[in-house]
XYZ file of C-alpha atoms in Angstrom:
413
model
C 28.670 245.571 -42.643
C 31.892 247.705 -42.573
C 30.549 249.627 -45.500
C 27.265 250.314 -43.707
C 29.251 251.558 -40.633
C 31.297 253.972 -42.724
C 28.124 255.292 -44.279
C 26.687 255.846 -40.779
C 29.851 257.488 -39.366
C 30.099 259.901 -42.184
C 31.573 263.472 -42.177
C 28.195 265.048 -41.515
C 27.774 262.845 -38.430
C 31.284 263.819 -37.168
C 30.618 267.513 -37.676
C 27.286 267.570 -36.015
C 27.120 264.815 -33.401
C 26.833 266.156 -29.872
C 30.310 265.678 -28.300
C 28.632 265.295 -24.965
C 27.054 262.115 -26.290
C 30.188 260.803 -27.988
C 32.318 261.086 -24.875
C 30.300 258.610 -22.750
C 29.936 256.321 -25.808
C 33.715 256.199 -26.318
C 34.422 256.072 -22.597
C 32.667 252.681 -22.521
C 35.875 251.350 -24.107
C 38.480 253.568 -22.496
C 41.994 252.159 -22.408
C 41.562 250.085 -25.588
C 42.277 252.674 -28.245
C 45.351 252.916 -30.421
C 46.689 256.534 -30.401
C 43.459 258.038 -29.035
C 42.248 259.157 -25.700
C 38.650 260.045 -24.701
C 40.129 263.195 -23.006
C 40.794 264.623 -26.463
C 37.073 265.438 -26.643
C 37.617 267.957 -23.810
C 39.580 270.216 -26.123
C 38.155 273.230 -28.087
C 35.360 271.973 -30.365
C 37.326 272.156 -33.573
C 40.259 270.239 -32.151
C 37.952 267.738 -30.549
C 36.123 267.087 -33.756
C 39.378 266.761 -35.604
C 40.480 264.016 -33.099
C 37.098 262.330 -33.424
C 37.360 262.395 -37.284
C 40.824 260.828 -37.197
C 39.509 258.047 -34.998
C 36.270 257.281 -36.848
C 37.558 257.642 -40.371
C 40.583 255.493 -39.815
C 40.772 251.752 -40.360
C 37.898 250.076 -38.552
C 40.243 247.744 -36.743
C 41.672 250.860 -34.943
C 38.381 250.870 -33.012
C 38.127 248.580 -29.927
C 35.955 245.584 -30.886
C 33.372 246.749 -28.317
C 33.001 250.101 -30.052
C 32.613 248.467 -33.426
C 29.787 246.449 -31.912
C 28.158 249.562 -30.372
C 28.332 251.537 -33.623
C 26.968 248.620 -35.696
C 23.967 248.346 -33.372
C 23.325 252.087 -33.337
C 23.594 252.215 -37.178
C 20.751 249.694 -37.471
C 18.348 252.125 -35.800
C 19.923 255.348 -37.007
C 17.538 256.070 -39.864
C 13.988 257.208 -40.413
C 12.594 253.616 -39.970
C 14.642 253.057 -36.897
C 13.347 256.360 -35.418
C 9.811 255.285 -36.009
C 10.380 252.064 -34.183
C 12.145 253.868 -31.303
C 9.218 256.261 -30.977
C 6.674 253.383 -31.067
C 8.609 251.469 -28.341
C 8.851 254.692 -26.231
C 5.100 255.222 -26.413
C 4.474 251.577 -25.477
C 6.781 251.823 -22.460
C 5.494 255.242 -21.444
C 8.904 256.818 -21.887
C 8.898 260.551 -22.774
C 11.872 260.926 -25.074
C 13.744 264.075 -24.411
C 11.185 266.729 -23.471
C 13.841 269.416 -24.055
C 13.896 268.510 -27.771
C 10.266 269.733 -28.102
C 10.950 273.287 -27.169
C 11.923 276.143 -29.379
C 10.918 277.062 -32.931
C 9.129 274.071 -34.445
C 10.122 275.094 -38.000
C 13.864 275.448 -37.433
C 16.053 272.363 -38.000
C 17.569 270.908 -34.874
C 20.491 268.427 -35.242
C 19.261 266.756 -32.026
C 16.246 265.574 -33.936
C 18.368 263.636 -36.421
C 17.669 259.858 -36.326
C 21.388 259.127 -35.846
C 21.636 261.349 -32.853
C 18.490 260.067 -31.302
C 19.750 256.426 -31.784
C 23.054 257.264 -29.966
C 21.184 259.000 -27.144
C 18.662 256.223 -26.719
C 21.485 253.671 -26.701
C 23.252 255.459 -23.884
C 20.312 256.752 -21.787
C 17.577 254.185 -22.396
C 19.383 250.815 -23.097
C 16.292 248.726 -22.300
C 14.234 250.785 -24.842
C 17.071 250.525 -27.374
C 17.200 246.736 -27.011
C 13.369 246.528 -27.495
C 13.566 248.724 -30.586
C 16.431 246.552 -32.038
C 14.398 243.428 -31.437
C 11.326 244.802 -33.080
C 13.489 245.821 -36.049
C 14.563 242.216 -36.363
C 11.024 240.943 -36.181
C 9.785 243.347 -38.891
C 12.640 242.464 -41.245
C 12.288 238.599 -40.866
C 10.666 237.583 -44.086
C 11.187 233.842 -44.275
C 9.833 231.869 -41.427
C 10.265 228.133 -40.940
C 7.245 226.764 -39.153
C 6.606 223.911 -36.763
C 3.061 222.787 -35.802
C 2.571 221.615 -32.230
C 0.714 218.453 -31.291
C -2.293 220.540 -30.097
C -3.837 223.973 -30.115
C -4.451 226.241 -27.169
C -1.310 225.504 -25.164
C -0.716 228.653 -23.230
C 2.637 229.952 -21.992
C 3.435 230.905 -18.387
C 6.413 232.961 -19.367
C 8.687 233.707 -16.368
C 12.060 235.389 -16.120
C 13.457 232.060 -14.942
C 12.222 230.294 -18.123
C 13.656 233.029 -20.398
C 16.989 232.867 -18.651
C 17.041 229.022 -18.895
C 16.251 229.319 -22.620
C 18.888 231.965 -23.077
C 21.486 229.778 -21.381
C 20.642 226.769 -23.471
C 20.639 228.672 -26.757
C 23.882 230.453 -25.819
C 25.559 227.093 -25.384
C 24.337 226.011 -28.805
C 25.392 229.188 -30.562
C 28.720 229.301 -28.629
C 29.695 225.911 -30.164
C 28.420 227.032 -33.640
C 29.736 230.660 -33.838
C 32.655 230.620 -31.272
C 31.252 233.545 -29.408
C 29.813 234.088 -25.955
C 27.410 237.046 -26.447
C 23.676 236.059 -26.254
C 20.612 238.127 -25.214
C 16.956 237.206 -25.248
C 14.084 239.701 -25.429
C 10.548 238.510 -24.920
C 7.420 240.354 -26.163
C 3.652 239.679 -26.180
C 1.598 240.427 -29.288
C -2.088 239.445 -28.752
C -1.988 235.619 -28.582
C 1.614 235.429 -29.876
C 4.873 235.277 -27.831
C 7.810 236.648 -29.612
C 11.404 235.896 -28.581
C 14.348 237.644 -30.236
C 17.724 236.102 -29.619
C 20.680 238.493 -30.283
C 23.935 236.659 -30.652
C 27.386 236.973 -32.209
C 27.815 235.398 -35.544
C 30.978 234.026 -37.123
C 33.968 236.322 -37.462
C 34.361 237.509 -41.115
C 37.263 239.238 -42.777
C 37.317 241.939 -45.359
C 39.943 244.086 -47.178
C 40.069 247.826 -46.420
C 42.304 250.501 -47.955
C 44.408 252.730 -45.688
C 46.301 255.172 -47.871
C 47.927 253.119 -50.593
C 48.012 249.977 -48.580
C 45.371 247.230 -48.526
C 44.755 245.597 -45.123
C 42.509 242.879 -43.862
C 40.309 243.466 -40.914
C 38.008 241.086 -38.915
C 34.463 241.875 -38.005
C 32.021 239.959 -35.709
C 28.450 241.017 -36.420
C 25.413 240.593 -34.174
C 22.624 238.410 -35.597
C 19.046 238.276 -34.499
C 17.165 234.954 -34.391
C 13.334 235.310 -34.129
C 10.896 232.877 -32.527
C 7.121 233.446 -32.722
C 4.622 231.153 -30.968
C 0.844 231.412 -31.302
C -1.079 230.021 -28.358
C -4.315 229.696 -30.482
C -2.801 227.603 -33.219
C 0.195 225.901 -31.511
C 2.442 227.142 -34.329
C 6.116 228.029 -33.699
C 7.755 230.171 -36.416
C 11.536 230.525 -36.645
C 13.535 233.074 -38.630
C 17.216 233.709 -39.095
C 18.164 230.323 -37.593
C 20.386 227.861 -39.492
C 18.392 224.954 -40.786
C 20.576 222.508 -38.891
C 19.787 224.341 -35.636
C 15.977 224.657 -36.110
C 14.983 221.256 -34.655
C 17.086 221.791 -31.601
C 15.845 225.371 -31.016
C 12.236 224.131 -31.445
C 12.820 221.397 -28.852
C 14.496 223.869 -26.386
C 11.401 226.089 -26.734
C 9.061 223.162 -26.210
C 10.825 221.705 -23.175
C 11.817 224.976 -21.447
C 9.198 227.568 -22.383
C 6.185 225.242 -22.875
C 7.179 222.616 -20.422
C 6.162 220.140 -23.220
C 9.208 218.145 -24.390
C 8.509 216.711 -27.859
C 5.672 219.134 -28.578
C 7.012 219.756 -32.119
C 8.296 216.244 -32.760
C 5.269 214.912 -34.742
C 5.852 213.425 -38.168
C 3.653 216.180 -39.594
C 5.191 219.041 -37.669
C 6.461 220.688 -40.851
C 3.826 219.238 -43.227
C 1.914 222.526 -43.245
C 1.106 223.687 -46.790
C -0.072 222.123 -49.989
C -0.530 223.165 -53.609
C -2.842 220.256 -54.363
C -5.931 222.509 -54.938
C -3.926 224.460 -57.532
C -2.832 221.212 -59.280
C -6.439 219.972 -59.407
C -7.681 223.231 -60.903
C -4.799 223.406 -63.403
C -3.631 226.504 -65.240
C -7.046 228.185 -64.665
C -6.697 228.352 -60.865
C -7.360 231.782 -59.421
C -7.380 232.868 -55.821
C -10.756 233.604 -54.187
C -10.363 236.856 -52.206
C -14.003 238.022 -52.377
C -14.429 237.484 -48.606
C -11.900 240.318 -47.806
C -13.019 243.802 -48.905
C -9.496 245.193 -48.477
C -7.863 242.813 -51.075
C -8.111 244.336 -54.552
C -6.678 241.377 -56.502
C -4.155 238.463 -56.315
C -1.694 237.989 -59.153
C 0.152 234.629 -59.710
C 3.480 235.912 -60.925
C 5.642 232.773 -60.828
C 5.296 228.998 -60.589
C 7.658 226.036 -60.672
C 6.539 222.678 -62.076
C 8.661 219.665 -61.234
C 8.815 216.393 -63.219
C 9.130 213.566 -60.723
C 10.670 210.154 -61.240
C 11.415 207.203 -58.856
C 14.736 207.621 -57.102
C 16.764 205.569 -54.718
C 14.715 203.288 -52.413
C 11.626 204.296 -54.321
C 11.515 207.935 -53.147
C 10.582 210.377 -55.899
C 13.195 212.857 -57.136
C 12.994 215.951 -59.370
C 14.485 215.260 -62.850
C 13.364 218.512 -64.519
C 11.878 221.823 -63.529
C 9.995 224.335 -65.655
C 9.536 227.840 -64.328
C 6.922 230.345 -65.577
C 7.116 234.011 -64.628
C 4.621 236.707 -65.576
C 4.227 239.898 -63.663
C 0.805 240.329 -65.215
C -0.503 237.414 -63.170
C -0.738 234.725 -65.895
C 2.232 232.575 -64.746
C 0.110 229.511 -64.234
C -1.725 229.837 -67.524
C 1.553 229.606 -69.585
C 1.854 225.891 -68.478
C -1.132 225.194 -70.772
C 1.167 225.403 -73.817
C 3.810 223.095 -72.259
C 4.116 219.388 -71.519
C 3.234 220.071 -67.940
C 0.100 218.181 -66.825
C -0.533 218.167 -63.108
C -1.907 214.983 -61.621
C 0.613 212.558 -63.244
C 4.427 212.785 -63.065
C 4.330 216.605 -62.797
C 4.004 218.345 -59.487
C 3.651 222.019 -58.604
C 6.656 222.692 -56.413
C 6.412 226.408 -55.756
C 3.976 229.312 -56.216
C 4.668 233.028 -55.995
C 1.731 235.392 -55.850
C 1.391 239.162 -55.263
C -1.521 240.497 -53.138
C -2.644 244.045 -53.989
C -4.551 245.798 -51.247
C -6.929 248.696 -51.560
C -5.554 252.000 -50.223
C -5.568 255.748 -50.541
C -1.791 256.220 -51.268
C -0.367 256.733 -54.750
C 1.481 253.475 -54.535
C -0.881 250.489 -54.015
C 0.035 248.469 -50.845
C 1.184 244.962 -51.832
C 2.774 241.841 -50.458
C 4.650 239.257 -52.560
C 4.341 235.698 -51.092
C 6.327 232.592 -51.964
C 4.649 229.277 -51.032
C 6.762 226.044 -51.213
C 5.268 222.995 -49.574
C 5.451 221.374 -47.230
C 6.785 223.954 -44.735
C 7.873 227.269 -46.308
C 5.841 230.451 -46.719
C 7.964 233.507 -47.316
C 6.976 237.193 -47.409
C 7.984 240.465 -45.804
C 5.997 240.586 -42.576
C 3.721 243.696 -42.557
C 0.458 244.789 -40.903
C -1.200 242.560 -43.595
C 0.264 239.337 -42.215
C -3.029 238.086 -40.825
C -4.740 238.607 -44.226
C -2.036 236.869 -46.020
C -2.326 233.805 -43.858
C -6.134 233.870 -44.001
C -5.980 233.967 -47.844
C -3.762 230.915 -47.897
C -6.047 229.066 -45.499
C -9.323 230.064 -47.245
C -8.068 228.818 -50.606
C -7.208 225.418 -49.266
C -3.419 225.729 -49.319
C -2.990 224.945 -45.639
C -3.142 221.354 -44.394
C -5.938 220.840 -41.888
C -4.353 220.136 -38.556
C -7.589 218.595 -37.208
C -7.159 215.764 -39.754
C -3.627 215.000 -38.393
C -4.928 214.982 -34.818
C -7.617 212.410 -35.731
C -4.927 210.252 -37.388
C -2.661 210.528 -34.385
C -5.490 209.567 -32.050
C -6.356 206.562 -34.164
C -2.857 205.376 -34.122
């Protein structure tokens, strides 16, 4: 993370950043600097930038911890992708970002249009907008979701500020014990039938060596992490990302009891028994995905598969004694098992499948998504605008357990 910060606060940034922006940013932490005063930015520009360079290019632990945190957050949105997210959030909130930036010669470069400069300005002048953009960046980059199926579908949320604050307080206490830090913020966002919560919190303090002159020193850094929760009212599914596995059941229960007012909603024995590769095993190496129903899917390539040889373990539970992996970027990964001892249906089980979905498009590079499916509860891919199509493909090809069957079994019991 320190390397990323140095890349963000580079010489070009120091030479071009508006000093009128840097002064209020640095003033947020006045009185906590070593050998630096915010008043130094009131000098002539060359002298002010020299003082700023000395501060920002020195050892990172010369910054106040709060300034390190501010710069790390700004750096996450200080590029072209971050600018796109900021603009989208501004449009959603009806915020006109800096009308003065739209005047003048459209063809002449303007340093105020640089993503880094805009990120600093939004951080200072539109903190709520900045928080929303940071949350959406976290949601877009969460690629591995751990899923919990609720006991029924169609359970709607009456999301109030009181519920969000109660949830934040409970999660903050959990993370405080785990990461030894107090910072915790929760942002909530609606997306059609989905409710999204992004929990920003401090992670564990890490140390790293830095070089200052000819001397190596060790500094400490506490990063901000973003936990993501996504709940679908239609399906009753809760998806968690960037949360320690040990914390997932407790977070799911906090969501159920506080946000849904349904304690134990995700406690069913089948809550994480969501996916199956049984249809692939039954078809054998000749299995292919049926995507004919979707005119935007060009083809689906099976590029990797893992076959596990099972044997009885302790107390009769099966255990994996051997794994064979097949990888073929041409899409024939499953077919290669035909020339091996693997024979699904006996002691061999298909433990994991990786497939690449190629979409039809007009760009030079064909849009694609790579998906890893590992039953019973893991589906992993970079979340994009194609997410609904990916999940529909999995469902249409029989790789998703039917929740209605489980409901019938529960009712019978």
